[in-house]
């Protein structure tokens, strides 16, 4: 299993500002994922972050709005840029299992409120 | 593309009642199937999984069987407890990818 720590756990931000969310894993992993869970809704994949290459974004998400860094195999950041109230969500970091183990592990999430 | 359709709630039950949450999927090939649970105030946790047809995943009294013929992965528990109150998500990952597609989630409330 993998233990994932996310910081901050929650924040209240002013519209127009940016917030960077950190994700630290206790072991080296190839792929890390960032999900968004809007209020009362399911999880939607934002992007896949691989070490040594640019993140791959899903339809509807762009790098200018959600820049991602992946400097090594245990760490990643997601920035939510130029925030609006519509960005109020829980943002979750996830890592996948390796080889035959297809289980995904999730961080506790960052609850973001934009006012 | 890949998608998961999950019975929407909320579902309210009495303790010791039988719980079923329906989940069907659309995917090419042979995806892996999962049920995740989100307890109040906590993060997402894997409840059980199945990686091939006819596999049965089980954990904490919950069970789900991978039915390829009906493209389903219904979650069942014979006797629920108050502590089972949570949001349950059905999810899949394609056979050649680790990305997860989630259902809408089902909120389950168990009353004493």
Short mmCIF file of C-alpha atoms in Angstrom, two decimals:
data_model
loop_
_atom_site.label_atom_id
_atom_site.label_comp_id
_atom_site.label_asym_id
_atom_site.label_seq_id
_atom_site.Cartn_x
_atom_site.Cartn_y
_atom_site.Cartn_z
CA UNK A 1 0.00 0.00 0.00
CA UNK A 2 0.96 3.65 -0.30
CA UNK A 3 0.50 6.45 2.21
CA UNK A 4 -0.28 9.79 0.63
CA UNK A 5 -0.08 13.13 2.42
CA UNK A 6 -1.76 16.18 0.96
CA UNK A 7 -1.30 19.77 2.05
CA UNK A 8 -3.19 21.89 2.80
CA UNK A 9 -6.16 19.86 3.99
CA UNK A 10 -8.44 22.82 3.42
CA UNK A 11 -8.27 26.47 2.46
CA UNK A 12 -10.48 29.45 1.81
CA UNK A 13 -9.18 31.65 -0.98
CA UNK A 14 -10.11 34.90 -2.65
CA UNK A 15 -11.21 34.82 -6.27
CA UNK A 16 -8.45 35.68 -8.71
CA UNK A 17 -5.71 34.14 -6.56
CA UNK A 18 -3.92 30.81 -6.97
CA UNK A 19 -3.42 27.88 -4.63
CA UNK A 20 -0.78 25.16 -4.85
CA UNK A 21 -1.62 21.76 -3.41
CA UNK A 22 1.17 19.40 -2.47
CA UNK A 23 1.09 15.61 -2.61
CA UNK A 24 3.79 13.48 -0.96
CA UNK A 25 3.92 9.68 -1.26
CA UNK A 26 5.85 7.41 1.06
CA UNK A 27 7.22 5.31 -1.80
CA UNK A 28 8.36 5.85 -5.38
CA UNK A 29 5.54 5.63 -7.91
CA UNK A 30 5.51 6.04 -11.64
CA UNK A 31 2.13 7.61 -12.13
CA UNK A 32 0.29 10.13 -9.99
CA UNK A 33 -3.18 11.43 -10.69
CA UNK A 34 -5.13 14.51 -9.71
CA UNK A 35 -8.91 14.33 -9.32
CA UNK A 36 -11.57 16.90 -8.58
CA UNK A 37 -14.73 16.22 -6.60
CA UNK A 38 -17.20 19.04 -6.93
CA UNK A 39 -19.80 19.44 -4.17
CA UNK A 40 -22.20 16.50 -4.14
CA UNK A 41 -20.67 14.98 -7.25
CA UNK A 42 -18.35 12.17 -8.21
CA UNK A 43 -14.64 12.30 -8.90
CA UNK A 44 -13.35 13.56 -12.22
CA UNK A 45 -9.81 13.02 -13.40
CA UNK A 46 -7.97 16.28 -14.07
CA UNK A 47 -4.61 14.97 -15.25
CA UNK A 48 -1.95 12.30 -15.02
CA UNK A 49 1.45 13.42 -13.76
CA UNK A 50 4.48 11.39 -14.80
CA UNK A 51 7.98 12.18 -13.60
CA UNK A 52 10.19 13.63 -16.29
CA UNK A 53 7.43 14.60 -18.69
CA UNK A 54 4.57 17.06 -18.96
CA UNK A 55 1.29 16.16 -17.37
CA UNK A 56 -1.45 14.72 -19.55
CA UNK A 57 -4.74 16.57 -19.15
CA UNK A 58 -8.23 15.19 -19.58
CA UNK A 59 -10.84 16.84 -21.75
CA UNK A 60 -12.06 20.06 -20.17
CA UNK A 61 -8.88 20.73 -18.17
CA UNK A 62 -5.96 22.84 -19.38
CA UNK A 63 -2.42 23.43 -18.19
CA UNK A 64 -2.84 27.19 -17.82
CA UNK A 65 -5.62 26.68 -15.28
CA UNK A 66 -4.19 23.61 -13.51
CA UNK A 67 -0.39 23.57 -13.87
CA UNK A 68 1.18 20.44 -12.42
CA UNK A 69 4.72 19.71 -11.35
CA UNK A 70 6.29 16.29 -10.83
CA UNK A 71 9.92 16.86 -9.83
CA UNK A 72 10.56 13.31 -8.55
CA UNK A 73 8.92 9.92 -8.00
CA UNK A 74 7.42 10.77 -4.60
CA UNK A 75 6.07 14.29 -5.00
CA UNK A 76 3.70 16.35 -7.12
CA UNK A 77 1.92 19.68 -6.95
CA UNK A 78 -1.30 20.91 -8.50
CA UNK A 79 -1.94 24.64 -8.79
CA UNK A 80 -5.44 26.01 -9.20
CA UNK A 81 -4.90 29.33 -10.97
CA UNK A 82 -6.98 32.49 -11.14
CA UNK A 83 -9.63 30.92 -8.98
CA UNK A 84 -13.36 31.52 -9.19
CA UNK A 85 -16.15 30.19 -6.93
CA UNK A 86 -16.73 27.42 -9.50
CA UNK A 87 -13.33 25.98 -8.51
CA UNK A 88 -14.62 25.23 -5.02
CA UNK A 89 -14.12 21.48 -4.77
CA UNK A 90 -12.17 18.75 -3.09
CA UNK A 91 -8.94 18.03 -4.95
CA UNK A 92 -7.45 14.58 -4.51
CA UNK A 93 -4.08 13.14 -5.30
CA UNK A 94 -3.91 9.46 -6.22
CA UNK A 95 -1.27 6.90 -7.08
CA UNK A 96 -1.73 3.60 -8.80
CA UNK A 97 -0.49 0.21 -7.86
CA UNK A 98 2.33 -1.38 -9.75
CA UNK A 99 2.23 -4.33 -12.15
CA UNK A 100 -0.62 -6.72 -11.31
CA UNK A 101 -1.86 -4.55 -8.47
CA UNK A 102 -4.39 -2.21 -10.02
CA UNK A 103 -5.54 -0.66 -6.77
CA UNK A 104 -5.38 3.13 -6.52
CA UNK A 105 -4.61 4.94 -3.28
CA UNK A 106 -5.90 8.38 -2.44
CA UNK A 107 -4.81 11.24 -0.29
CA UNK A 108 -7.20 12.78 2.19
CA UNK A 109 -7.97 15.56 -0.22
CA UNK A 110 -7.80 19.34 -0.14
CA UNK A 111 -11.11 21.07 0.44
CA UNK A 112 -10.97 24.38 -1.41
CA UNK A 113 -13.52 27.14 -1.01
CA UNK A 114 -13.26 30.21 -3.23
CA UNK A 115 -15.04 33.34 -2.06
CA UNK B 1 -15.36 5.63 -23.95
CA UNK B 2 -15.42 4.15 -20.48
CA UNK B 3 -18.27 4.94 -18.13
CA UNK B 4 -19.89 3.75 -14.94
CA UNK B 5 -23.58 4.02 -14.13
CA UNK B 6 -24.42 3.69 -10.50
CA UNK B 7 -27.69 3.59 -8.64
CA UNK B 8 -28.22 7.02 -7.20
CA UNK B 9 -29.33 7.60 -3.68
CA UNK B 10 -29.71 8.57 -1.11
CA UNK B 11 -30.46 5.20 0.40
CA UNK B 12 -31.70 4.96 3.96
CA UNK B 13 -31.84 1.62 5.74
CA UNK B 14 -32.40 0.22 9.18
CA UNK B 15 -29.65 -1.69 10.92
CA UNK B 16 -29.40 -5.37 9.87
CA UNK B 17 -31.19 -4.67 6.59
CA UNK B 18 -29.90 -5.97 3.25
CA UNK B 19 -28.09 -3.49 1.04
CA UNK B 20 -27.69 -3.60 -2.73
CA UNK B 21 -26.19 -0.84 -4.82
CA UNK B 22 -26.38 -1.44 -8.56
CA UNK B 23 -23.46 -0.65 -10.82
CA UNK B 24 -23.11 -1.23 -14.56
CA UNK B 25 -20.25 -0.24 -16.80
CA UNK B 26 -19.28 0.39 -20.39
CA UNK B 27 -15.72 -0.36 -21.41
CA UNK B 28 -13.69 -2.02 -24.10
CA UNK B 29 -11.75 -5.12 -23.27
CA UNK B 30 -11.51 -6.35 -19.70
CA UNK B 31 -11.45 -3.54 -17.17
CA UNK B 32 -10.76 -3.89 -13.48
CA UNK B 33 -13.71 -2.99 -11.28
CA UNK B 34 -13.72 -1.38 -7.86
CA UNK B 35 -15.92 -0.19 -5.06
CA UNK B 36 -14.57 2.74 -3.07
CA UNK B 37 -16.06 4.09 0.14
CA UNK B 38 -15.90 7.57 1.61
CA UNK B 39 -16.84 7.73 5.27
CA UNK B 40 -17.96 11.09 6.68
CA UNK B 41 -14.99 13.43 6.98
CA UNK B 42 -12.54 10.88 5.62
CA UNK B 43 -10.72 10.22 2.38
CA UNK B 44 -11.55 7.68 -0.29
CA UNK B 45 -10.73 4.07 0.56
CA UNK B 46 -10.80 0.94 -1.53
CA UNK B 47 -13.54 -1.39 -0.30
CA UNK B 48 -13.11 -4.26 -2.75
CA UNK B 49 -12.07 -5.05 -6.28
CA UNK B 50 -12.26 -7.65 -9.05
CA UNK B 51 -9.90 -7.85 -11.97
CA UNK B 52 -11.49 -10.47 -14.23
CA UNK B 53 -14.85 -11.95 -15.13
CA UNK B 54 -16.58 -14.03 -12.43
CA UNK B 55 -14.18 -12.78 -9.74
CA UNK B 56 -15.84 -11.95 -6.47
CA UNK B 57 -14.41 -9.15 -4.36
CA UNK B 58 -15.24 -9.10 -0.67
CA UNK B 59 -14.35 -7.07 2.39
CA UNK B 60 -16.04 -6.10 5.67
CA UNK B 61 -19.09 -8.21 4.81
CA UNK B 62 -19.52 -6.52 1.43
CA UNK B 63 -19.40 -8.52 -1.79
CA UNK B 64 -19.51 -7.78 -5.51
CA UNK B 65 -19.16 -10.16 -8.46
CA UNK B 66 -17.71 -9.15 -11.83
CA UNK B 67 -20.40 -10.12 -14.35
CA UNK B 68 -19.16 -9.63 -17.87
CA UNK B 69 -22.35 -10.93 -19.49
CA UNK B 70 -24.40 -8.19 -17.83
CA UNK B 71 -21.50 -5.69 -17.50
CA UNK B 72 -22.35 -5.30 -13.83
CA UNK B 73 -20.61 -5.15 -10.47
CA UNK B 74 -23.38 -4.79 -7.91
CA UNK B 75 -22.42 -4.24 -4.27
CA UNK B 76 -24.22 -6.23 -1.58
CA UNK B 77 -24.16 -6.61 2.16
CA UNK B 78 -26.46 -8.93 4.04
CA UNK B 79 -26.73 -7.01 7.32
CA UNK B 80 -25.69 -3.38 7.48
CA UNK B 81 -24.55 -1.49 10.55
CA UNK B 82 -24.70 2.18 11.45
CA UNK B 83 -20.95 2.33 10.80
CA UNK B 84 -21.61 1.49 7.13
CA UNK B 85 -23.10 4.93 6.61
CA UNK B 86 -20.96 6.44 3.87
CA UNK B 87 -20.81 7.34 0.19
CA UNK B 88 -20.05 4.39 -2.07
CA UNK B 89 -18.45 4.79 -5.50
CA UNK B 90 -18.26 2.20 -8.23
CA UNK B 91 -15.25 2.63 -10.51
CA UNK B 92 -13.34 0.99 -13.33
CA UNK B 93 -9.90 1.17 -14.82
CA UNK B 94 -9.25 -0.04 -18.36
CA UNK B 95 -7.15 -3.16 -18.83
CA UNK B 96 -4.27 -1.12 -20.25
CA UNK B 97 -4.48 1.97 -18.07
CA UNK B 98 -4.59 2.98 -14.43
CA UNK B 99 -7.00 5.89 -14.83
CA UNK B 100 -10.21 5.50 -12.88
CA UNK B 101 -13.69 6.35 -14.10
CA UNK B 102 -16.15 6.77 -11.25
CA UNK B 103 -19.87 6.44 -10.91
CA UNK B 104 -21.91 9.23 -9.39
CA UNK B 105 -21.71 7.82 -5.87
CA UNK B 106 -24.48 6.53 -3.62
CA UNK B 107 -25.04 7.97 -0.17
CA UNK B 108 -26.07 5.29 2.29
CA UNK B 109 -27.46 6.11 5.72
CA UNK B 110 -28.06 3.32 8.21
CA UNK B 111 -30.33 4.10 11.15
CA UNK B 112 -30.16 2.29 14.48
#
